[in-house]
XYZ file of C-alpha atoms in Angstrom:
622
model
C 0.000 0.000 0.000
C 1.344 4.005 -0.414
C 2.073 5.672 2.136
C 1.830 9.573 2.867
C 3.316 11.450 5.557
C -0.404 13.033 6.611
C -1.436 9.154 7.132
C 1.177 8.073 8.873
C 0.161 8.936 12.425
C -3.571 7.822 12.134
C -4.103 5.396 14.942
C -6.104 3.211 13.374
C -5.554 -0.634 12.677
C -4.712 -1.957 9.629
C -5.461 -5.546 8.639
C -2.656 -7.855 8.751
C -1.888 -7.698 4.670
C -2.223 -4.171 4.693
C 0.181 -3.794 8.453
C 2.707 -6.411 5.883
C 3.026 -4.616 2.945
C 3.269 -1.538 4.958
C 6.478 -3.140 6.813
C 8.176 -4.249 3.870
C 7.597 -0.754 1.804
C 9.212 0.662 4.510
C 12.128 -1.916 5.696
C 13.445 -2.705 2.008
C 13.982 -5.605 0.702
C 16.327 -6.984 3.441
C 13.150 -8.653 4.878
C 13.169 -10.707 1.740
C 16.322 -12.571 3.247
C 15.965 -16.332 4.073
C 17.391 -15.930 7.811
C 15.737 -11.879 8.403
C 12.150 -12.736 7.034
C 10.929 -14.650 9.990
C 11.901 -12.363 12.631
C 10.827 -9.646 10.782
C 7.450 -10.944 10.556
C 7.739 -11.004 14.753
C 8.767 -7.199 14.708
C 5.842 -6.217 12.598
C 3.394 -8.362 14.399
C 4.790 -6.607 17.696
C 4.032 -3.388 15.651
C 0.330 -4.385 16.886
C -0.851 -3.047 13.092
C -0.584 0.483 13.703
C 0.655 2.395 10.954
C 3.150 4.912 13.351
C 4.798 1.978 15.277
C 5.200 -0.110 11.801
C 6.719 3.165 10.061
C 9.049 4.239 13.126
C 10.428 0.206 13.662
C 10.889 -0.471 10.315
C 12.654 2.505 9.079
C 14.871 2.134 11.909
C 15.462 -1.609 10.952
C 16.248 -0.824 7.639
C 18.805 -2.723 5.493
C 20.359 -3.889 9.247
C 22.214 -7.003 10.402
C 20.036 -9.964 11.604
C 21.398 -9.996 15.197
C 20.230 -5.877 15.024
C 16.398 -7.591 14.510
C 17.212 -9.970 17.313
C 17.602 -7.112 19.574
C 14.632 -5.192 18.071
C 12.947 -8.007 18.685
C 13.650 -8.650 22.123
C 13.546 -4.770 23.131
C 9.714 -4.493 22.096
C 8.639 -7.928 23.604
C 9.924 -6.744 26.945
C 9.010 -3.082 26.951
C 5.950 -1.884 29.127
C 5.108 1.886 30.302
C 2.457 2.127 33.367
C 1.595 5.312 32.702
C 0.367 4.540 29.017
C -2.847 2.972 28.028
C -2.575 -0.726 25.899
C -2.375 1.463 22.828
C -0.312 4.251 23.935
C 1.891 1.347 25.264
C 2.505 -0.061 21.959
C 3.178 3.392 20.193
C 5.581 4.265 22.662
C 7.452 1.417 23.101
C 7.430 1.213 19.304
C 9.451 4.960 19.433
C 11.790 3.672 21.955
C 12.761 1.455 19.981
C 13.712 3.932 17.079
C 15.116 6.273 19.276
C 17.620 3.745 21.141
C 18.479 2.328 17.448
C 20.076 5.937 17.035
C 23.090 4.222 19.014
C 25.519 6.768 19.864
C 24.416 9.149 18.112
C 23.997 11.563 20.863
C 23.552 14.602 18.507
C 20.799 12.768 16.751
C 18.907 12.370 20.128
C 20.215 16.253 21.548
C 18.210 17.457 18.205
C 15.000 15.721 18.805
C 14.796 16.276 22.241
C 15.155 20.054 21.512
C 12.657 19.963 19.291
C 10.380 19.396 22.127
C 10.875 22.709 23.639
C 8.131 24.126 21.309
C 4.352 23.816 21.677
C 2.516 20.869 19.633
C 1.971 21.482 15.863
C 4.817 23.916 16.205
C 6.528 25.255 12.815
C 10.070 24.389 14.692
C 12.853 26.729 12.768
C 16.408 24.637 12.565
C 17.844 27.460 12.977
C 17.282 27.572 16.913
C 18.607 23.691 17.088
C 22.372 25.191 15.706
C 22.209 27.656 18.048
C 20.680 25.887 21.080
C 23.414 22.716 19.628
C 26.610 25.266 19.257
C 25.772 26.980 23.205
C 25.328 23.758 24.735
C 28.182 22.440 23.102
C 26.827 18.877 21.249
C 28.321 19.331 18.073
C 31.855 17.906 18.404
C 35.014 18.354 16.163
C 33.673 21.265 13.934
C 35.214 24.358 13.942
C 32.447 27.017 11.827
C 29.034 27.536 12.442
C 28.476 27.055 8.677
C 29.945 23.344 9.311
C 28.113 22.930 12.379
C 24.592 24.077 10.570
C 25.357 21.787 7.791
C 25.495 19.026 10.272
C 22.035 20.225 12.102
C 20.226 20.177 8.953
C 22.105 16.623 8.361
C 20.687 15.494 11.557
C 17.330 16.572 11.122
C 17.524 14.422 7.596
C 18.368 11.621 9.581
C 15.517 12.094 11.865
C 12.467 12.955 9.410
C 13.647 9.359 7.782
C 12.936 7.813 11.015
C 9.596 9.920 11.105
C 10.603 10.968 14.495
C 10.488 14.281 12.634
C 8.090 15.565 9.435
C 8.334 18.399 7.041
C 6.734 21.933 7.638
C 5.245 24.048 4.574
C 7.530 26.849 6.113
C 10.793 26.805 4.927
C 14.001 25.506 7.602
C 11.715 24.342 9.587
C 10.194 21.142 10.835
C 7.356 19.259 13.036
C 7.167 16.991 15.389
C 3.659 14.622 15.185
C 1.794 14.926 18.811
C 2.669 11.561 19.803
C 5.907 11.222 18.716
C 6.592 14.812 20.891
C 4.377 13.110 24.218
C 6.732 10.328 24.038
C 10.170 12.351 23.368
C 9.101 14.436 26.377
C 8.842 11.574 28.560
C 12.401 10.557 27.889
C 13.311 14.756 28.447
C 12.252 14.691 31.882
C 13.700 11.243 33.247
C 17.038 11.994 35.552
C 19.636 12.198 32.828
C 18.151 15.128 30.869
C 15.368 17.120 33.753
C 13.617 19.418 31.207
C 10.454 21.341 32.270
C 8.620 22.055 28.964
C 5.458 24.555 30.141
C 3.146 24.872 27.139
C -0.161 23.948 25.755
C -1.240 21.366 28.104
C 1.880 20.877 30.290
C 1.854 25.079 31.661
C 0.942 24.501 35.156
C 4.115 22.936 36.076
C 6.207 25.907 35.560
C 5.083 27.254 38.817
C 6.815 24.985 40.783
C 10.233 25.876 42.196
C 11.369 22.480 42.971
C 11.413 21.539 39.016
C 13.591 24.875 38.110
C 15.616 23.567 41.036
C 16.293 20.177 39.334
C 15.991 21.117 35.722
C 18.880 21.408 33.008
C 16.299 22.756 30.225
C 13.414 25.203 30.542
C 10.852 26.202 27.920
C 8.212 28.266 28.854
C 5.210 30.006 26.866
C 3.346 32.913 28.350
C 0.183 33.397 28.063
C -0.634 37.637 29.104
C -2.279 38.435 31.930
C -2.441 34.691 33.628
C 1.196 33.819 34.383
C 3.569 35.903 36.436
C 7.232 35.293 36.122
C 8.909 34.018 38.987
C 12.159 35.132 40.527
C 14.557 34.980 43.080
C 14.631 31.147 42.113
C 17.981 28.855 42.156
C 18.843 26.792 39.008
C 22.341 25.501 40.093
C 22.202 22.992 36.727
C 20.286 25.009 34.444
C 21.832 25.277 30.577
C 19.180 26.416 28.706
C 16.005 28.832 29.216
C 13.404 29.554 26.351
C 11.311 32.248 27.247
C 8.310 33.284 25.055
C 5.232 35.068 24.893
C 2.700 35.642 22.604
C 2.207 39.675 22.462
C 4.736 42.225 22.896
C 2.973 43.729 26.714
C 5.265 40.257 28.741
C 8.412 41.609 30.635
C 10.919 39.723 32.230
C 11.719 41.032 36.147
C 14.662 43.279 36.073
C 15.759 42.486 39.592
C 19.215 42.115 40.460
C 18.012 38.280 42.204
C 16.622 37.031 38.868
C 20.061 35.341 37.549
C 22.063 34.978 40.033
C 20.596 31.232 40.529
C 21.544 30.736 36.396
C 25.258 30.767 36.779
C 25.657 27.498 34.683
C 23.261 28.586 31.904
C 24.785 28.337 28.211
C 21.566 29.123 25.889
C 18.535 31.830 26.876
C 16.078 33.154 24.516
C 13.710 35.429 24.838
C 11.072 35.919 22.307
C 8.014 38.804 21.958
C 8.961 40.488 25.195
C 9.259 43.742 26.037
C 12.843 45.320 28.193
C 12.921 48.013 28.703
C 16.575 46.849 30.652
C 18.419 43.836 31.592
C 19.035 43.385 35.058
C 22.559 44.136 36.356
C 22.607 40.140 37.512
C 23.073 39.494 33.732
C 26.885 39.759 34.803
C 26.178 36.304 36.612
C 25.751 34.363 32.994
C 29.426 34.187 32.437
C 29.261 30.458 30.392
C 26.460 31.663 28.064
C 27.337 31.395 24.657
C 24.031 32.085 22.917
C 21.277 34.897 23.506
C 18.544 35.126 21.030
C 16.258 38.482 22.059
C 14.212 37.970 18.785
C 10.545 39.468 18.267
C 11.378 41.756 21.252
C 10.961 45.346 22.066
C 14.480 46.574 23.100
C 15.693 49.359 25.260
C 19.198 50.012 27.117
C 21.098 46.675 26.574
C 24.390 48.203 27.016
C 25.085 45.352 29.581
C 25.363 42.739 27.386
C 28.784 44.257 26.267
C 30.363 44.585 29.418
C 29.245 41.351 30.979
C 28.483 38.478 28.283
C 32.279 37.823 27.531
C 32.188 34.482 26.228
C 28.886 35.309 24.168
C 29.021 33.590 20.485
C 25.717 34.319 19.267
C 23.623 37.032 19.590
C 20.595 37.707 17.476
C 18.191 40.920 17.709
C 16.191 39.572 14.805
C 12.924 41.028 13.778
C 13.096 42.859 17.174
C 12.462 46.488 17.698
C 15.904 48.217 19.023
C 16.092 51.756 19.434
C 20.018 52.032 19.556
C 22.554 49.318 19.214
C 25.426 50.171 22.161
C 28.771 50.788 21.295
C 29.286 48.425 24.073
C 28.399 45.414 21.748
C 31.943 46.063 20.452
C 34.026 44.394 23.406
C 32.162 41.149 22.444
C 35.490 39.747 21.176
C 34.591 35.780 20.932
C 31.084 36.780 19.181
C 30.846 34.257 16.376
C 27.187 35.202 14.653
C 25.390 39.035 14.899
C 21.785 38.664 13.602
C 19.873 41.722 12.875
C 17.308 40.267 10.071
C 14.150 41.988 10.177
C 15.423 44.222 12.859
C 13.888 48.208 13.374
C 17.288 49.279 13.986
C 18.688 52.144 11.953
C 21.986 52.662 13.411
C 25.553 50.797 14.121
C 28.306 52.726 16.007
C 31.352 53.014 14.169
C 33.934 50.831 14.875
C 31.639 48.151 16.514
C 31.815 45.927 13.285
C 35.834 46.137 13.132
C 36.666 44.985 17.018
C 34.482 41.427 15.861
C 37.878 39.665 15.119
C 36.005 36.325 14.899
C 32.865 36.947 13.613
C 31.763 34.108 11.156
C 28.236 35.298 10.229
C 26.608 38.545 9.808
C 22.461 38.828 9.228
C 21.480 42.086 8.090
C 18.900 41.421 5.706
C 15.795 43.232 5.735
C 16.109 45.354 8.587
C 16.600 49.297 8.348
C 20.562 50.096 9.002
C 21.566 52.776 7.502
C 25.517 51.850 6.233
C 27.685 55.005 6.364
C 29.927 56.665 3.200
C 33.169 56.095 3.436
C 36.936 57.169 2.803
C 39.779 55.771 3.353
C 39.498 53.157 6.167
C 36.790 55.018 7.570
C 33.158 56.794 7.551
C 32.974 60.220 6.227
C 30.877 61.429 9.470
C 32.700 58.683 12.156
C 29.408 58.384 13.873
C 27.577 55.412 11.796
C 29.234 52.150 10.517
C 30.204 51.854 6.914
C 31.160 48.967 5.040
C 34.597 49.145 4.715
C 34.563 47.805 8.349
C 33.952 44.577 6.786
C 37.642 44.163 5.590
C 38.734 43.664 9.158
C 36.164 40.805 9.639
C 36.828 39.419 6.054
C 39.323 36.428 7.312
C 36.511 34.756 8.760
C 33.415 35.889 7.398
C 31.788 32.945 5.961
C 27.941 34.349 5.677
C 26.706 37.403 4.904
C 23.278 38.840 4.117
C 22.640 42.592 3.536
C 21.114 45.226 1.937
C 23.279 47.674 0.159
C 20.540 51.052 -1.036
C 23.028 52.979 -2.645
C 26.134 51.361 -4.484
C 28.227 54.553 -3.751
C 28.120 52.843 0.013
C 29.787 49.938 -1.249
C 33.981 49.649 -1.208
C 35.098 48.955 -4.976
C 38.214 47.312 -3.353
C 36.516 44.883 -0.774
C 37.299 41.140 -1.277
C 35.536 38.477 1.600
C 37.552 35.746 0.357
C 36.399 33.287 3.012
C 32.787 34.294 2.112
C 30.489 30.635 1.140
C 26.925 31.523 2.025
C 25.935 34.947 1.013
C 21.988 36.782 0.311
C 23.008 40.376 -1.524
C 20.884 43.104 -2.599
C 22.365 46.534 -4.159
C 20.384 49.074 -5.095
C 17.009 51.076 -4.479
C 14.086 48.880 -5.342
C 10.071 49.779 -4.184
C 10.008 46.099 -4.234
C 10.731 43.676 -1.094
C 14.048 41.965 -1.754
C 13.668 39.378 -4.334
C 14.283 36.179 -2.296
C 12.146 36.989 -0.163
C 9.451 37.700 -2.663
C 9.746 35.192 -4.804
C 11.620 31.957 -2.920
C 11.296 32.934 0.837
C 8.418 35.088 2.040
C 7.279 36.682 5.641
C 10.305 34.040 6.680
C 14.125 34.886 7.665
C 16.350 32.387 5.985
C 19.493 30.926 6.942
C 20.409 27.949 4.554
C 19.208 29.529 1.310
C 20.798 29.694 -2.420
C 23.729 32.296 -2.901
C 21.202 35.478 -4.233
C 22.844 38.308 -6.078
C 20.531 41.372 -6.648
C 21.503 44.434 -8.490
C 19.348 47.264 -9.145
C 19.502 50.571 -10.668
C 23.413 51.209 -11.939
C 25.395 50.614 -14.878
C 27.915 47.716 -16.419
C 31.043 49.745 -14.999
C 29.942 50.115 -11.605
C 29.860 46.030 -11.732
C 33.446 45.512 -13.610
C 34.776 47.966 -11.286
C 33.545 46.363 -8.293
C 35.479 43.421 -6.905
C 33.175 42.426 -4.322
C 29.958 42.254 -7.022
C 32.460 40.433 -9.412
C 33.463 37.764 -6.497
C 29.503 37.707 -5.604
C 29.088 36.925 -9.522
C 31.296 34.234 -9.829
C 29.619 32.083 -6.797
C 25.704 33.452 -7.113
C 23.205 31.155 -7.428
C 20.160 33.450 -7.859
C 20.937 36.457 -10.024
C 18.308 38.915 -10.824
C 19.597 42.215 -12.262
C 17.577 45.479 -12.942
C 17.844 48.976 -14.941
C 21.643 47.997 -15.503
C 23.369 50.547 -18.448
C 25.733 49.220 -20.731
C 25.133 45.790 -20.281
C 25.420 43.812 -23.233
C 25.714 40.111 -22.405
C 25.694 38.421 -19.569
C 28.332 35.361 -20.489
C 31.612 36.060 -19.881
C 34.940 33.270 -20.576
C 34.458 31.981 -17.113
C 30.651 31.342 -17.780
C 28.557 31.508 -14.235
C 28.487 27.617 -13.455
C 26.919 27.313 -11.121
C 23.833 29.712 -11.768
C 19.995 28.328 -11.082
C 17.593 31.132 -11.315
C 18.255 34.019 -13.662
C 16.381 37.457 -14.045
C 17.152 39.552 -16.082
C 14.697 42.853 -16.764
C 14.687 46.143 -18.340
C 18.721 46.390 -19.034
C 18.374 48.398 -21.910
C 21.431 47.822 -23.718
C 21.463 43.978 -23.674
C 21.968 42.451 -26.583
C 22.307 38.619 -25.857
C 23.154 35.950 -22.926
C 26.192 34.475 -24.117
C 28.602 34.282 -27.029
C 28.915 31.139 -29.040
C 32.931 32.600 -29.379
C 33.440 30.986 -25.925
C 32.622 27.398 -27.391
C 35.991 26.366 -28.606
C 36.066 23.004 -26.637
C 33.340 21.110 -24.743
C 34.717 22.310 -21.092
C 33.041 25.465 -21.740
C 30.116 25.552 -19.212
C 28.213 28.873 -19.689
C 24.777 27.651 -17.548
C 25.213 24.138 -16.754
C 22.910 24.312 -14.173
C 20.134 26.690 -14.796
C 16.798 26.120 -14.517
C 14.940 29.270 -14.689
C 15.393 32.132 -16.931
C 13.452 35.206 -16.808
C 14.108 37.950 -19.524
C 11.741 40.899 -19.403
C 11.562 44.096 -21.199
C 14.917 43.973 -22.813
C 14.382 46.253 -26.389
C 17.321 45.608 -27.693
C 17.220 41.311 -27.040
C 18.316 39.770 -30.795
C 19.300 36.964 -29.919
C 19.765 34.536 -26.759
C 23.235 32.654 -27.711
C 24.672 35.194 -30.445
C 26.713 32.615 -33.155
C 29.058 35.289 -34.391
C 29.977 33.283 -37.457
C 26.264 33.137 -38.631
C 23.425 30.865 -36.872
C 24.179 27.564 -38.481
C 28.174 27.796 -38.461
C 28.100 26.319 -34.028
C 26.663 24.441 -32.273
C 26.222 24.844 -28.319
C 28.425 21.846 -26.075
C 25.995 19.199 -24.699
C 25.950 20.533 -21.276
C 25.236 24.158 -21.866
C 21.967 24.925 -21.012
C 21.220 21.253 -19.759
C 19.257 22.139 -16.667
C 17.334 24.707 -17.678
C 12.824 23.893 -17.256
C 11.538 27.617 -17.403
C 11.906 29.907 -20.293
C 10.337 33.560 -20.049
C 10.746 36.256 -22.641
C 8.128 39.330 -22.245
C 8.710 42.686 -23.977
C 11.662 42.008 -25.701
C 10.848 43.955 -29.393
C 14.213 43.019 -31.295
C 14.142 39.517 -30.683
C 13.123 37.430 -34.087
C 13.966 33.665 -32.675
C 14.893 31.903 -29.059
C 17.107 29.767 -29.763
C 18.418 27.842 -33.184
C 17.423 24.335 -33.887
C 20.403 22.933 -32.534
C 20.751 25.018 -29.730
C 17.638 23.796 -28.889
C 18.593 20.156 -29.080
C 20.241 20.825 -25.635
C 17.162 21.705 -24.375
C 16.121 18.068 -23.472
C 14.885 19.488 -19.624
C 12.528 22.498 -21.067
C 9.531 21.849 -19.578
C 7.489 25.560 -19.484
C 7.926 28.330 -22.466
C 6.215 31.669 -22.553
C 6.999 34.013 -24.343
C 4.574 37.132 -25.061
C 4.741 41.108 -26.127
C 7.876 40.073 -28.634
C 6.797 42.223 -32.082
C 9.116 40.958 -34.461
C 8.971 36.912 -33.163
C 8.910 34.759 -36.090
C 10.265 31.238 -34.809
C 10.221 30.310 -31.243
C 13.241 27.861 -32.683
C 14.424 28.532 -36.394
C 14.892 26.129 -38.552
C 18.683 26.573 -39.671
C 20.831 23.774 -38.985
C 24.327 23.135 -38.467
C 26.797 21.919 -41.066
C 28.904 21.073 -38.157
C 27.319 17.954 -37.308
C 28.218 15.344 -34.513
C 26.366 12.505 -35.597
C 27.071 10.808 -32.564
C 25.257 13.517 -30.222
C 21.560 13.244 -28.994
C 19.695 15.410 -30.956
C 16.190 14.976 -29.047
C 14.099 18.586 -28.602
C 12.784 20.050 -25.069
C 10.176 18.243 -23.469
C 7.300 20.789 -23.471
């Protein structure tokens, strides 16, 4: 029978063929084996037929030794849980099972018991597992963030294959199914872990000081008006508090006896509050690495400088932050700055350049204001200005900003460590394309490398070596009112481009050159798949064949990916592409093109005399 990730979880029975076939979709065909089959017919009849223990056991059993089964077996004859009813009993036992076969894996198991901090049917963003996993320290031998995220979202693979985790329709994030979160909880509370999750149904415990006594983890939702905050409590082994509300009128107590009792605490966020100050105890939290004050409204913070020493991350995202201190500055070990979606207008100058190991900078969509610049420094002294970056460059390995005017931008700036990167440059009305198009009302931290450029001319981009490194390594490229641009295509091609816009450059003339094809290396868009190309007046041709249109033909991979075609408004274009240029076309799925006056072929009929009889000559596939 199919399966679907929305039926997975009903609790229904199935009948024994059905509870079978199930089993065997989802173990492989190592059940098949002479010595495995009959003991994996005991596993799935201790599965008792229900569709979420024979999915959790079986993917977990997959392809695995026999003596692995033996155990299986053994483990789920012998487990019992008072607490559960006969049916509960058999579910949970059932996700024992898959979470013990995750071995050593202790980062495996860290991630999914984080994941319970959140309230059920909880979009759960991935991002907060690297930064809850990197300030509790349970990623081990990696030295970046950008290593240590890759490894999160390789965990979180792992675990949505065990269906201990499922997909969200927002983007980095994931769920975690009711039961499976009941069950995961009841392993985060036993002695070894103590965490006190207070949401949804479990929010009357958080009043009791005994379990913030005993508890390593705390997550706690407030709901206005009904819960008060405590304080003066003692934590001695807390690590990590998650603090969030659900309006903006929720403060924390600014009493100097709130942290004091926190001293081993490596994580705290605080979301959708409102503080107005942090308490002078803050100086208490000398071992936190990570403070996320995201969705919050933001007054004198100043502290956080002068106390938070060993901070790594801090992140101000979407939060509403009247000033940001110069004190941020002495910060020396911070590793990540997040300001996406921020209200803040404003960075000190200076502040940017004392960051000697900062990694990863967020500054997308929020409202700084970068400074002009000469020299080494900003023309007024007062605001931050983008040359600052140079002294961050070593180890700058992310990077997501806005850029308004390209005046503000150093010509001679090179971030030659840079790998992730989200750039746009130049005034648009518009929101920022990735956001409109790929990503939006969401921040982003594991997205494609997105170039923008808006409103300047072809110099301006030769000129510029930080837009020509961005080029090189973009992955989204959209590019607006740009003078003098005439092609696109240069010797180097852009390999490893996947989404292309291209509209109202008014000088452009074609993509690429067919003079660059003088041996099948040359890789102009091997990996394209969309191409947008909108009110260009001057568009003849796509490929330009400067010996005539029949004289080359394009290599095999050019072009190879590509599924979307759009052409709109462009007046001088006759033809898209000739017919052999079209034979590597074999992945075009979706052509329009519309408002083109003097279109007379969508693919002319000239052909080669070049021929390669050997080569595939099959059309798109429309």
């Amino acid at each position: 029978m199919g399966c679907q990730l929305n039926d997975i979880f009903e609790v229904s029975l199935l009948s024994h063929d059905e509870a079978w076939d199930l089993f065997k979709e989802m173990a492989g065909n190592s059940v098949e084996n002479l010595q495995i089959n009959p003991t994996a017919k005991e596993v799935a009849h201790e599965c008792g037929r229900l569709p979420l223990a024979i999915v959790t056991v079986a993917k977990a059993l997959r392809d695995k030794e026999h003596y692995e089964w033996l155990d299986a077996l053994g483990q789920l004859k012998t487990s019992t849980v008072s607490s559960f009813t006969e049916m509960q009993e058999c579910v949970y036992s059932r996700i024992q099972l898959s979470f013990n076969l995750l071995g050593n894996d202790e980062e495996a198991k860290s991630c999914l018991l984080l994941c319970c901090l959140f309230p059920e049917d909880y979009d759960i963003p991935i991002e907060y597992l690297l930064r809850y996993g990197v300030g509790l320290r349970l990623f081990k031998g990696l030295t970046t963030l950008l290593s240590a995220r890759y490894r999160v979202h390789t965990l979180v693979d792992k675990l949505k294959s065990r269906y201990l985790l499922l997909d969200s329709d927002k983007k980095e994030c994931i769920k975690m199914h009711d039961i499976v979160r009941d069950v995961s909880l009841s392993f985060a509370t036993r002695a070894e872990h103590r965490y006190m999750v207070c949401c949804d149904k479990e929010r009357k415990e958080w009043q009791d000081e005994d379990k913030w006594h005993r508890s390593t983890v705390i997550s706690i939702f407030i709901e206005k008006d009904k819960d008060k905050f405590p304080t003066g409590l003692e934590c001695p082994q807390l690590k990590l508090l998650h603090v969030s509300t659900f309006d903006y009128r929720s403060k924390i107590p600014t009493e100097d006896s709130f942290f004091p009792g926190m001293r081993e605490l490596m994580v705290m966020t605080l979301s959708k509050l409102s503080i107005s100050s942090m308490p002078s105890s803050l100086e208490a939290l000398q071992n936190l690495h990570t403070l996320c004050l995201d969705s919050c409204k933001l007054e004198n913070i100043s502290i956080i400088g002068t106390t938070l020493k060993n901070l790594e991350i801090l992140s101000f995202a979407r939060s509403y932050i009247k000033e940001f201190p110069k004190e941020i500055g002495l910060l020396s070990n911070l590793k990540l700055l997040d300001l996406s979606g921020s209200k803040l207008k404003r960075i000190p100058s200076g502040v940017l350049t004392s960051f000697s190991r900062l990694e990863e900078l967020y500054t997308r969509s929020s409202r700084l204001e970068w400074e002009y610049w000469k020299g080494e420094h900003s023309v007024s002294g007062n605001n931050a200005s983008l040359i600052e970056l140079k002294s961050v460059s070593p180890q700058l390995k992310v990077l997501t900003i806005d850029v308004r005017e390209h005046d503000l931008l150093p010509k001679d700036l090179v971030l030659e460590k840079l790998e992730r990167f989200q750039a746009y440059i130049g005034k648009t009305e518009r929101p920022p394309f990735v956001l409109r198009v790929l990503f939006p009302k969401i921040v982003s931290y594991l997205t494609p490398n997105v170039l923008e450029i808006v409103s300047t001319d072809h110099k301006f981009m030769k000129e510029n070596i930080i837009i020509q490194q961005l080029w090189k390594k973009s992955e989204i490229l959209r590019l607006e009112n740009v003078d003098g641009l005439n092609k696109i295509v240069y010797e180097e091609g852009l390999p490893k481009i996947q989404h292309l816009e291209i509209k109202s450059c008014c000088d452009l003339e074609y993509l690429d050159d067919s003079s660059y094809w003088k041996c099948s290396q040359y890789t102009a868009f091997p990996d394209l798949m969309k191409l947008s190309l909108v009110s260009l007046p001057k568009l003849k041709e796509i490929i330009i064949c400067q010996h005539g249109p029949d004289h080359m033909m394009p290599p095999c991979n050019c072009y190879r990916s590509l599924r979307s075609l759009e052409v709109y408004s462009s007046m001088e274009l006759k033809s898209a592409f000739t017919w052999f240029q079209a034979t590597s076309l074999g992945q075009l799925q979706r052509l329009h093109i519309g408002d083109c006056d003097k279109i007379e072929f969508v693919v002319s009929s000239a052909k080669s005399k070049k021929t390669n009889p050997e080569r595939n000559q099959s059309g798109p596939v429309l």
